[in-house]
Coordinates of C-alpha atoms in Angstrom, one line a residue:
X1 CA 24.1 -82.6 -19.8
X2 CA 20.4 -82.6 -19.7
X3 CA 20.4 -82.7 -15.8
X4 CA 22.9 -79.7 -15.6
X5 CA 21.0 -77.8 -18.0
X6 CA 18.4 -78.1 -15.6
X7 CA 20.5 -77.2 -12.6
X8 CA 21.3 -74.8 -14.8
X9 CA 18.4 -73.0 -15.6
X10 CA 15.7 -74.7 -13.3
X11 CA 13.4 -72.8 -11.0
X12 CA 15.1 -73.9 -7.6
X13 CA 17.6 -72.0 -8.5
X14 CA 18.3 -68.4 -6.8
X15 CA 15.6 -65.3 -8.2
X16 CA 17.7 -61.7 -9.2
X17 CA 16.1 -59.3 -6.7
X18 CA 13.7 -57.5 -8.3
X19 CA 14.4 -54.2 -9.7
X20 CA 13.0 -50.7 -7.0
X21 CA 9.7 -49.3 -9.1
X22 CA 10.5 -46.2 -10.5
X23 CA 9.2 -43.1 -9.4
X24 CA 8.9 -39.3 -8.3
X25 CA 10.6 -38.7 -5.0
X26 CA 9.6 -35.9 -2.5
X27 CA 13.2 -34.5 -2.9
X28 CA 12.4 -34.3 -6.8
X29 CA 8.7 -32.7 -5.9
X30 CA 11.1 -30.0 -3.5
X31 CA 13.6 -28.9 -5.9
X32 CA 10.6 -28.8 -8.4
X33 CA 8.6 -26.3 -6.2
X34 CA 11.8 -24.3 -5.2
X35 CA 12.6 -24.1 -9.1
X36 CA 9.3 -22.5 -9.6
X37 CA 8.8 -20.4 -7.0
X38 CA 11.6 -18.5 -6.8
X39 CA 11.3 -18.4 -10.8
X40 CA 11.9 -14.8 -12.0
X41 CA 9.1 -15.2 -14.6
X42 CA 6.5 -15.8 -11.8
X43 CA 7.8 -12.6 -10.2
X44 CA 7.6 -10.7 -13.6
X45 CA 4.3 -12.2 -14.0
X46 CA 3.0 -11.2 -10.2
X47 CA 4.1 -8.2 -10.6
X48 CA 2.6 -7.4 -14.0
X49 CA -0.9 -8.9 -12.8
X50 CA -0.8 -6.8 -9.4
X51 CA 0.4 -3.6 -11.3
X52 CA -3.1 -4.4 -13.2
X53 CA -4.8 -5.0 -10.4
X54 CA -3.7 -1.6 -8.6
X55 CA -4.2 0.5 -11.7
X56 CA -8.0 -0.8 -11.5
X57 CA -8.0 0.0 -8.2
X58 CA -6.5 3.6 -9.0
X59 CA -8.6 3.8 -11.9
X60 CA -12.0 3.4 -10.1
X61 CA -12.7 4.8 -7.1
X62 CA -12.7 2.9 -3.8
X63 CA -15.2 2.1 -1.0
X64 CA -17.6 4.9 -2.4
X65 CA -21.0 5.1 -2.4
X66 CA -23.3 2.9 -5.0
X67 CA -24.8 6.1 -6.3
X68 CA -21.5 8.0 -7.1
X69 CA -20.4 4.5 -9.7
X70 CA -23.9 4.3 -11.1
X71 CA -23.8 7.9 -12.2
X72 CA -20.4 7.6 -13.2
X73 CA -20.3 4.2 -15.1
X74 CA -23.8 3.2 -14.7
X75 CA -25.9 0.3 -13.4
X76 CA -24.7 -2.5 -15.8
X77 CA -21.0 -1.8 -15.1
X78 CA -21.8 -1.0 -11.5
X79 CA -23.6 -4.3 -10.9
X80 CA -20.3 -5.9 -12.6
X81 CA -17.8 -4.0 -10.5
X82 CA -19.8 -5.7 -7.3
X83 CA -19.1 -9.0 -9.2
X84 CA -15.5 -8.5 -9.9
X85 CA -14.8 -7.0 -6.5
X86 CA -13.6 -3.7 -8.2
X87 CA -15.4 -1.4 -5.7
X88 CA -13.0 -2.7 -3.1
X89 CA -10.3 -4.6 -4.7
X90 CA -7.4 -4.4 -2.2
X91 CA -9.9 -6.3 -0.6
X92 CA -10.5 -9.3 -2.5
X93 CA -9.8 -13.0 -2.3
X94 CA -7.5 -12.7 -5.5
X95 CA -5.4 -9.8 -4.7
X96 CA -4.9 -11.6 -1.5
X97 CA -3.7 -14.6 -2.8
X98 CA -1.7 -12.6 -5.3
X99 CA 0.7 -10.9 -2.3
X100 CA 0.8 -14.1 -0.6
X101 CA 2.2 -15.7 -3.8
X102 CA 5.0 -12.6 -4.1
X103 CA 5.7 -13.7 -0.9
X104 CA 6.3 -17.1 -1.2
X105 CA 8.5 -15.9 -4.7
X106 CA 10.9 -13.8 -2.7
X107 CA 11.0 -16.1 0.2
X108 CA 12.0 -18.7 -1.5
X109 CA 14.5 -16.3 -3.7
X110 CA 15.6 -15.9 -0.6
X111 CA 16.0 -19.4 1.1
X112 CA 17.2 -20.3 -2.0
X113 CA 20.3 -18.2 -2.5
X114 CA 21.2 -16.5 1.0
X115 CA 22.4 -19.3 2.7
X116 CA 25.4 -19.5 0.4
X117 CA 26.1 -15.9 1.1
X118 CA 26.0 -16.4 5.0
X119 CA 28.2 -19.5 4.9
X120 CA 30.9 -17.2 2.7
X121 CA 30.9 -14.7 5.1
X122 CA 32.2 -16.7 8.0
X123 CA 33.8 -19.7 6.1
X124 CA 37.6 -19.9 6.6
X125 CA 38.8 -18.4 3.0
X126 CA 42.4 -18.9 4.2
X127 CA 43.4 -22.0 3.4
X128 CA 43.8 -22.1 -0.4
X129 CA 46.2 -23.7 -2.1
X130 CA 48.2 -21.7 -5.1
X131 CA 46.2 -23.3 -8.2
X132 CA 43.1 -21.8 -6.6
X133 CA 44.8 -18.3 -6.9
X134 CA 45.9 -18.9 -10.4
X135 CA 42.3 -20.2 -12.0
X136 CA 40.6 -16.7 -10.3
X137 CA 39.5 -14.3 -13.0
X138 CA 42.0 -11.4 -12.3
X139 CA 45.3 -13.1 -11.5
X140 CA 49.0 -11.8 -11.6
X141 CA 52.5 -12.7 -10.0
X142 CA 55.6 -10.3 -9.3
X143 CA 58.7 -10.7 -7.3
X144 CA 59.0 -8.1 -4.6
X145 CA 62.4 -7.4 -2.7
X146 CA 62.2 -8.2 1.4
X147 CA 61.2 -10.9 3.4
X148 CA 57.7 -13.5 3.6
X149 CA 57.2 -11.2 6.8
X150 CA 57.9 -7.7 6.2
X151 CA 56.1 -8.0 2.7
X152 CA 53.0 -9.6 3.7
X153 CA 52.9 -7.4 6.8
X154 CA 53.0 -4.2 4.2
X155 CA 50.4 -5.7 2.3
X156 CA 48.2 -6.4 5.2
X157 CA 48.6 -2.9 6.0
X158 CA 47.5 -1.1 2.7
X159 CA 44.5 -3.2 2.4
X160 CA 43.4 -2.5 5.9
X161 CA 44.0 1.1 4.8
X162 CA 41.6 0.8 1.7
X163 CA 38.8 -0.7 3.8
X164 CA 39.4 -4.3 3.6
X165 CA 39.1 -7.2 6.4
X166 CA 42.2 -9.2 6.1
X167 CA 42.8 -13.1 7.1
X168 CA 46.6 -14.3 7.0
X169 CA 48.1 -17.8 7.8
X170 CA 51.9 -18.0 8.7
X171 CA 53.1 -21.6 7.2
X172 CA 56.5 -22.8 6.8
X173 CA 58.0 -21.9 3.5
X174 CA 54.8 -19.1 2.3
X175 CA 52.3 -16.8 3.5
X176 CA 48.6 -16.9 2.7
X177 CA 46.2 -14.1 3.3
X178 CA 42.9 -13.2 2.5
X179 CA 41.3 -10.1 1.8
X180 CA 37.5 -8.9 1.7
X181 CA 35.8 -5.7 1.4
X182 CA 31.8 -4.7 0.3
X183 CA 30.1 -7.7 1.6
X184 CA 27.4 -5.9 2.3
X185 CA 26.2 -4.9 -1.3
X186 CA 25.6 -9.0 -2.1
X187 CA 23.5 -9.0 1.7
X188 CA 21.9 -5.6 0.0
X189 CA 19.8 -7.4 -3.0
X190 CA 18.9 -10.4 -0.9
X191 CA 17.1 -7.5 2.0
X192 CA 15.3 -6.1 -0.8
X193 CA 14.2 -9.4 -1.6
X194 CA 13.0 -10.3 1.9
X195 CA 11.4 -6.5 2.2
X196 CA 9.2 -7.3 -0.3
X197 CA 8.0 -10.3 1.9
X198 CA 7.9 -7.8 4.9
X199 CA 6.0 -5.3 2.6
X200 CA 3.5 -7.6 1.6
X201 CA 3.2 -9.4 5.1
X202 CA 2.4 -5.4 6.5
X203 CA -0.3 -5.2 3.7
X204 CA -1.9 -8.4 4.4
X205 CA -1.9 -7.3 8.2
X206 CA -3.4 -4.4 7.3
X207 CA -6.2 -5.7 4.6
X208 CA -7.5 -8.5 6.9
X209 CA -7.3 -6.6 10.0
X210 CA -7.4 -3.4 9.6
X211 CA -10.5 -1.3 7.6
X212 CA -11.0 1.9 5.2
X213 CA -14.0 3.3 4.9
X214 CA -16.0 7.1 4.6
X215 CA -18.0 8.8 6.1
X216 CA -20.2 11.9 5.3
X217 CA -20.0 14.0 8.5
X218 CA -22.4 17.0 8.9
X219 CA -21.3 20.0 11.4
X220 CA -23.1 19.3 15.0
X221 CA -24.0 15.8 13.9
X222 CA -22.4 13.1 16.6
X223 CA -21.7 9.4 14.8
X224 CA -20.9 6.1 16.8
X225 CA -17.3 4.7 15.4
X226 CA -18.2 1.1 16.0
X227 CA -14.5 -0.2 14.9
X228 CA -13.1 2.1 18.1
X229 CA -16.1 2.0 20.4
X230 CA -16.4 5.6 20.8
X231 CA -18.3 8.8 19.2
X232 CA -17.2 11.5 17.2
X233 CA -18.5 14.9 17.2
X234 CA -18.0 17.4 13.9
X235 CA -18.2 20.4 15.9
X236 CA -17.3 22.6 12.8
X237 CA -16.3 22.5 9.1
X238 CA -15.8 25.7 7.4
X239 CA -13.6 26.7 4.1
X240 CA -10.5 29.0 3.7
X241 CA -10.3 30.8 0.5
X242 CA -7.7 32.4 -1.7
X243 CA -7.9 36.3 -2.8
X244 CA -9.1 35.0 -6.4
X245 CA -12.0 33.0 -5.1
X246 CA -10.4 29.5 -5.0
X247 CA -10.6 26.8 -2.2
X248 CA -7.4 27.0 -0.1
X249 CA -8.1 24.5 2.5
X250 CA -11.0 22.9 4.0
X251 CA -11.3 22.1 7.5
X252 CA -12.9 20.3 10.7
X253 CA -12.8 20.6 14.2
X254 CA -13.8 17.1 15.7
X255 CA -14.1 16.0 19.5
X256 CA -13.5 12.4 20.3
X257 CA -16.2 11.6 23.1
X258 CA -16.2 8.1 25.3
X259 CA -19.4 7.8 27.5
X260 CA -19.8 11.6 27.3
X261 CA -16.9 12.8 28.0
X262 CA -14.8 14.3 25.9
X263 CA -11.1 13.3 25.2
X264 CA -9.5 15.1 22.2
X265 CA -10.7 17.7 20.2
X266 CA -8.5 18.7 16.9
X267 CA -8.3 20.7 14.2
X268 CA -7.7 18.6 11.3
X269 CA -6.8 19.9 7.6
X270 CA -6.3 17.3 4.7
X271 CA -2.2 16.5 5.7
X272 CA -2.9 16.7 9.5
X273 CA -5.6 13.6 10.5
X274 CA -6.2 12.9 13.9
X275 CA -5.2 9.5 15.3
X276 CA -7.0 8.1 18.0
X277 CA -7.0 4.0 19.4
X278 CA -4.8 3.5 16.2
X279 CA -8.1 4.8 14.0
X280 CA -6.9 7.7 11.6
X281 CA -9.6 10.4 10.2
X282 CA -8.1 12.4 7.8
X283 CA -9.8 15.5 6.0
X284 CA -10.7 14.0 2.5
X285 CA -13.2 16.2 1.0
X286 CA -16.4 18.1 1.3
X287 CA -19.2 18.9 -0.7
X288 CA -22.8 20.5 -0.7
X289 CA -25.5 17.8 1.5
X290 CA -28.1 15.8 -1.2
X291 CA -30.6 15.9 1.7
X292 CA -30.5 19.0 4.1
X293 CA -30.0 22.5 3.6
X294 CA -29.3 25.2 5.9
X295 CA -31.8 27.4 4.4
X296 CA -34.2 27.8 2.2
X297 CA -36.3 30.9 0.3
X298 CA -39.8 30.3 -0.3
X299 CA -42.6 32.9 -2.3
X300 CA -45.8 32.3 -1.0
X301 CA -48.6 33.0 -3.7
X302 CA -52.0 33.5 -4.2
X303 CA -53.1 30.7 -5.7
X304 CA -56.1 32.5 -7.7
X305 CA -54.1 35.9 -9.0
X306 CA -50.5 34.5 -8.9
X307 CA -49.5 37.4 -6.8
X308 CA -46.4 37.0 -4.8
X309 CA -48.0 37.9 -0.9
X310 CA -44.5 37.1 1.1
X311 CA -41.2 36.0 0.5
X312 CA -39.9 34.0 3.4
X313 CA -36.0 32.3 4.5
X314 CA -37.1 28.9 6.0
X315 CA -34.6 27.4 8.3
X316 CA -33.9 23.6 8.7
X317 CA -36.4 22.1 10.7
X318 CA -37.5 25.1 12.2
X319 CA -41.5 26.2 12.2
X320 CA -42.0 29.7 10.9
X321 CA -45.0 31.9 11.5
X322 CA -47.0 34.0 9.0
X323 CA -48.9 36.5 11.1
X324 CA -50.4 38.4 7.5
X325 CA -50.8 35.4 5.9
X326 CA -52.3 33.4 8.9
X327 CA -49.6 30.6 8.3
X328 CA -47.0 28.0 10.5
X329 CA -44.9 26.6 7.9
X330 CA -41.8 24.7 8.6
X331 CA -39.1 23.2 6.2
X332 CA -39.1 19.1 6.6
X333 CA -37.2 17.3 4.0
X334 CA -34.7 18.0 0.6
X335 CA -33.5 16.3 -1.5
X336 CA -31.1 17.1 -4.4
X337 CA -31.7 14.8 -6.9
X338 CA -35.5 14.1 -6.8
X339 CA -35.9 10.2 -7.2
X340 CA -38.9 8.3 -6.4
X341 CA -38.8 4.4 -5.6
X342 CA -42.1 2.5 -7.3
X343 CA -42.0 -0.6 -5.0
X344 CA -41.4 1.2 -1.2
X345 CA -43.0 4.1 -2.1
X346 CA -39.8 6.3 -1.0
X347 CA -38.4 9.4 -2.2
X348 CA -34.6 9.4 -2.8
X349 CA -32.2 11.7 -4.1
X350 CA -30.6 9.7 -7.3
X351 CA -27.4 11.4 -6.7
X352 CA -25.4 13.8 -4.7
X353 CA -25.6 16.9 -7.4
X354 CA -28.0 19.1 -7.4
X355 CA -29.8 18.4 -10.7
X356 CA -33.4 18.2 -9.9
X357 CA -33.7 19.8 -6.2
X358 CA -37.1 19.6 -4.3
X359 CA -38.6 20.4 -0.7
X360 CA -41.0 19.2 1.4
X361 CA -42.9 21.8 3.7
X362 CA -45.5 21.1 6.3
X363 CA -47.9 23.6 7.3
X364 CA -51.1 24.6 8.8
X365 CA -53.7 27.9 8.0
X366 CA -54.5 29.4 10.8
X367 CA -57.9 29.9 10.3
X368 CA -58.7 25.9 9.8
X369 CA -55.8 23.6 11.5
X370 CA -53.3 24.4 14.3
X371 CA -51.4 21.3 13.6
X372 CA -48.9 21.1 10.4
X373 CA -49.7 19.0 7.4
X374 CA -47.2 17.8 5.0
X375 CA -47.4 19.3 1.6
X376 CA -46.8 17.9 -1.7
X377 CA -42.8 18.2 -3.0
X378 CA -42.0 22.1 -3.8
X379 CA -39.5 21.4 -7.3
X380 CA -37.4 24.3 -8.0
X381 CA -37.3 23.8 -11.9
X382 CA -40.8 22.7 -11.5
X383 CA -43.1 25.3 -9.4
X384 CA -46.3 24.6 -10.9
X385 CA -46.0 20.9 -10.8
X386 CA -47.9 19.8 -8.2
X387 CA -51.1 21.6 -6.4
X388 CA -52.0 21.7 -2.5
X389 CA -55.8 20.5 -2.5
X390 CA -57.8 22.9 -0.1
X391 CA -55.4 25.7 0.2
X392 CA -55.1 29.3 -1.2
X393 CA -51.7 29.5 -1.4
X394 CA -49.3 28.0 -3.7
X395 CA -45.3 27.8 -2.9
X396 CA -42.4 28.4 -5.1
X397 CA -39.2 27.3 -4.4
X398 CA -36.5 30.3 -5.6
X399 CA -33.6 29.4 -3.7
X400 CA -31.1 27.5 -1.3
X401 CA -28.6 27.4 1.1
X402 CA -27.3 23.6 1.2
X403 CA -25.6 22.2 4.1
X404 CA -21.4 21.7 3.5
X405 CA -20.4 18.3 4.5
X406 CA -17.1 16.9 5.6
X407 CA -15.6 13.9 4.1
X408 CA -13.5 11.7 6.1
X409 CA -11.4 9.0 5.4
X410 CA -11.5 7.1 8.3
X411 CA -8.8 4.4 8.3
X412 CA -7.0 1.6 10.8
X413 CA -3.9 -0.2 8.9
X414 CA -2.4 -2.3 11.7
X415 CA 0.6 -3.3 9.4
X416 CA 0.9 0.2 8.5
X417 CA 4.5 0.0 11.0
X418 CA 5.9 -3.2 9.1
X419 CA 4.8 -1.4 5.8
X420 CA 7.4 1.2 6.8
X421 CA 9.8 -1.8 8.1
X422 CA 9.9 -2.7 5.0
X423 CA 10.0 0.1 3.5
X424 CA 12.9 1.1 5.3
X425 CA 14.7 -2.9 4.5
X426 CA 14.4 -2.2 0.1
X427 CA 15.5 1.6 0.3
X428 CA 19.0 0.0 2.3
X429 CA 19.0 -2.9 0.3
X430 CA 19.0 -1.4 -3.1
X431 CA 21.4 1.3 -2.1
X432 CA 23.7 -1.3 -0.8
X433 CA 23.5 -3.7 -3.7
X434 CA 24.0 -0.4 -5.9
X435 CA 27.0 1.3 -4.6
X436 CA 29.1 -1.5 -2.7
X437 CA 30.2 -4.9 -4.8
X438 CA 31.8 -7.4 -3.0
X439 CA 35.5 -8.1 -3.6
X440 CA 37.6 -10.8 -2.4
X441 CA 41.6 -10.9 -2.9
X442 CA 44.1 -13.7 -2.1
X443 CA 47.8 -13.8 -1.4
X444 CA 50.6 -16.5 -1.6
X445 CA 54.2 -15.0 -0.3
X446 CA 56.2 -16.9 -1.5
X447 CA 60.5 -16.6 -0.4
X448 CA 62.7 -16.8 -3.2
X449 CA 66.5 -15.9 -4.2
X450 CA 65.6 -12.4 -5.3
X451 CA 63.2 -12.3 -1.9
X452 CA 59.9 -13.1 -2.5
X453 CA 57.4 -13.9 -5.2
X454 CA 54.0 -12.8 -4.8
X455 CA 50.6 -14.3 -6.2
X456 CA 47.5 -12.4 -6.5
X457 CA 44.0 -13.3 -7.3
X458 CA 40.8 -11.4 -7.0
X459 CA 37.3 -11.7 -8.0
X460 CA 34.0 -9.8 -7.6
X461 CA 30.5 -10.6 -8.1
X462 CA 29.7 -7.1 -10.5
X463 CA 31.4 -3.9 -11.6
X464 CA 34.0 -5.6 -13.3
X465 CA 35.9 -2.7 -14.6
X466 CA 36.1 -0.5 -11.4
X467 CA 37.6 -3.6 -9.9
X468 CA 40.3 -4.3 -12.6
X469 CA 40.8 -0.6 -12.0
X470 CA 41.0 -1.5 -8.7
X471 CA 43.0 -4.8 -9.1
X472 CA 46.0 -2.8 -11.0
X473 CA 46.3 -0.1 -8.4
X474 CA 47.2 -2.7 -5.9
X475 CA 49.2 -4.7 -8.3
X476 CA 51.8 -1.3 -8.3
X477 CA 51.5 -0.4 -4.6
X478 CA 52.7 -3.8 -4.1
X479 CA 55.7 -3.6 -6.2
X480 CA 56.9 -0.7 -4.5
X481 CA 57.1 -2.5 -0.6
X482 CA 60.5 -3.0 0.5
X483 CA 60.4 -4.6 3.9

């Protein structure tokens, strides 16, 4: 007993194979990652974060210049905005990732549930068997004089009639057919799922190749478009009016110029850019120059009595002679908003209004110098503030003329075309997923005494009661064919 109990339970004897670890498969990992991604809460939450994303970027203004933010939110929040990205936030490494998420949400909403759809679409539906028919949601049976042929010939008729494709299998002893119609509106909510791939595909296109910026164009004034390798000449900018005074439209005439020469030349108005090399430039604003005027009129005094001596109209950059007054005087710099940098000893106009305006003359007395001196800055709401050493006159700012700029958007969206694509792809899908459901019928013709009993079953994927309406319409017609 002892030896077999040994045999028995002895370590010669065979081992049970030990048992496979346990552990997470990659086929678990997939179905995980397709369960979240094409989650409906991560859409809800993509969207809600880009809608917050967008209003900011709605909110504040875009791609402008640091001095327009810091007067109108100042330099704290402006130095945050930089931070943050705000200033151009379509931009950014998070909004980026944010469409590319949506993306991968709708395409795997859409590799997720589309196959299904194709493989219904061209799967054989005819061979069912008459329990099938029976378990469908809207079911009925009636007996219908005439024969297997004539009746389901009839039916195949009326339904083709209404719009539907029909399938139908001849068998010994019964009739099978199959009936579909709207297919289209289940294909319609899975296109507006993949347009919002194509939309967002178009936008990333667009943001990582393509640019937005503007520029500050004066009449006459050529600039160098660097992003399109030509120039651009604002030959003229000028305003239309209304009778009561207020701005109608604003407009430009620009020439496009490549080594000199000129190519197009367009009138543009704020819906009608011109597009050139893909690179749009649309009319966008316009506004009075912070740092040349057109014009400006100047009293010359005598410094000792105060006396006004001449009143002169200085033009930009052009030298004007005093005969009486034994005077050249010319009109050098402006700026609108007198600012004055401590640490690179610069003059700069804190912003583009015209709050604190100065000029900045140079001149020469006739009976000392012949060549022109700079002056001190002329302040309009400060005439007395600053003296010329040496001279007998004094100037007084009393007026100006500012230069109009143009503002143009200047803009190159290379996935502005899939944009519309897309576009295009949600408009059709959500009208087709809106106004066409998808309804499938089946038929089993069955001879009998009387002549033959029909069985009908149906089933749609939505609007439930226009199909039962639907359902009972054909449920009579059928009654009445005698064939």
């Amino acid at each position: 007993m002892n030896g077999k109990s040994e045999a028995l339970n002895g370590r010669s004897g065979p081992q049970a194979a030990p048992k496979p670890a346990s552990g997470i498969g990659w086929n678990e990992v997939k179905a995980e990652l397709v369960e979240f991604f094409s989650s409906i809460k991560l859409a809800m939450f993509l969207f809600l974060i880009i809608a917050v994303a967008a209003t900011i970027g709605t909110v504040i203004q875009q791609n402008e210049r640091a001095e327009v933010y810091v007067k109108e939110y100042g330099e704290e929040a402006y130095r945050w905005f930089l931070r943050l990205g705000w200033t151009d936030i379509y931009h950014t490494w998070y909004f980026t990732s944010l469409l590319a998420l949506l993306c991968i949400n709708s395409l795997t909403c859409f590799y997720q549930r589309f196959p299904g759809i194709w493989r219904s679409m061209h799967q054989d539906k005819v061979s069912v068997n008459l329990p099938f028919i029976k378990n469908l949601k809207q079911t009925t049976e009636m007996s219908v004089a005439g024969t297997k042929e004539g009746v389901s010939k009839g039916i195949v008729q009326y339904l083709a009639e209404k719009g539907y494709m029909v399938l139908a299998k001849n068998e010994p002893g019964e009739a099978t057919l199959y009936a579909t119609k709207g297919i289209m509106g289940r294909v319609g909510a899975h296109m507006a799922h993949l347009s919002a791939t194509v939309i967002v595909l178009g936008g990333l296109i667009g943001s990582l190749y393509g640019f937005q910026e503007f520029g500050v164009c004066l009449e006459g004034q050529t600039y160098h478009i660097p992003k399109g390798s030509f120039d651009l000449r604002i030959d003229k900018f000028w305003i239309d009016y209304h009778e009561n005074g207020s701005v109608k439209s604003y407009n430009s005439i620009l020439t496009v110029l490549e080594q000199g020469q000129e190519k197009v030349t367009k009138t543009i108005t704020v819906n009608d850019p011109l597009v050139y090399k893909g690179i749009w430039f649309y009319q966008s604003s316009y506004g009075d120059a912070w740092d040349q005027v057109d014009v400006a009129r100047v009293n010359v005094k005598d410094k000792k009595t105060d006396k006004i001596l001449q009143t002169v109209d200085l033009q930009w950059k052009k030298e004007a002679t005093l005969d009486k007054l034994g005077l050249k005087i010319m009109l050098a710099d402006f700026v609108a908003d007198f600012g004055f940098n401590s640490n690179e000893k610069k003059v700069y106009s804190k912003s583009v209004e015209h709050e604190n305006p100065a000029i900045k003359l140079e001149m020469a007395e006739h009976t000392k110098k012949s060549a022109l001196e700079a002056t001190p800055w002329i302040f309009y709401h400060y005439p007395d503030l600053f003296d010329i050493p040496g001279s007998q006159y004094r100037f007084e700012l009393v007026g100006y003329q500012p230069r109009k700029f143009t503002g143009l958007q200047i803009t190159r969206d290379p996935g502005v075309t899939i944009v519309w694509i897309g576009s295009t792809m949600i408009v059709v899908g959500i009208s087709l997923s809106s106004f066409i459901y998808h309804r499938r019928l089946w038929f089993k013709v069955i001879p009998d005494k009387q002549g033959v009993t029909v069985h009908m079953g149906g089933t749609t994927h939505k609007n439930q009661i226009d199909f039962n309406k639907e359902f009972r319409k054909l449920t009579e017609r059928i009654k009445t064919i005698n064939a």
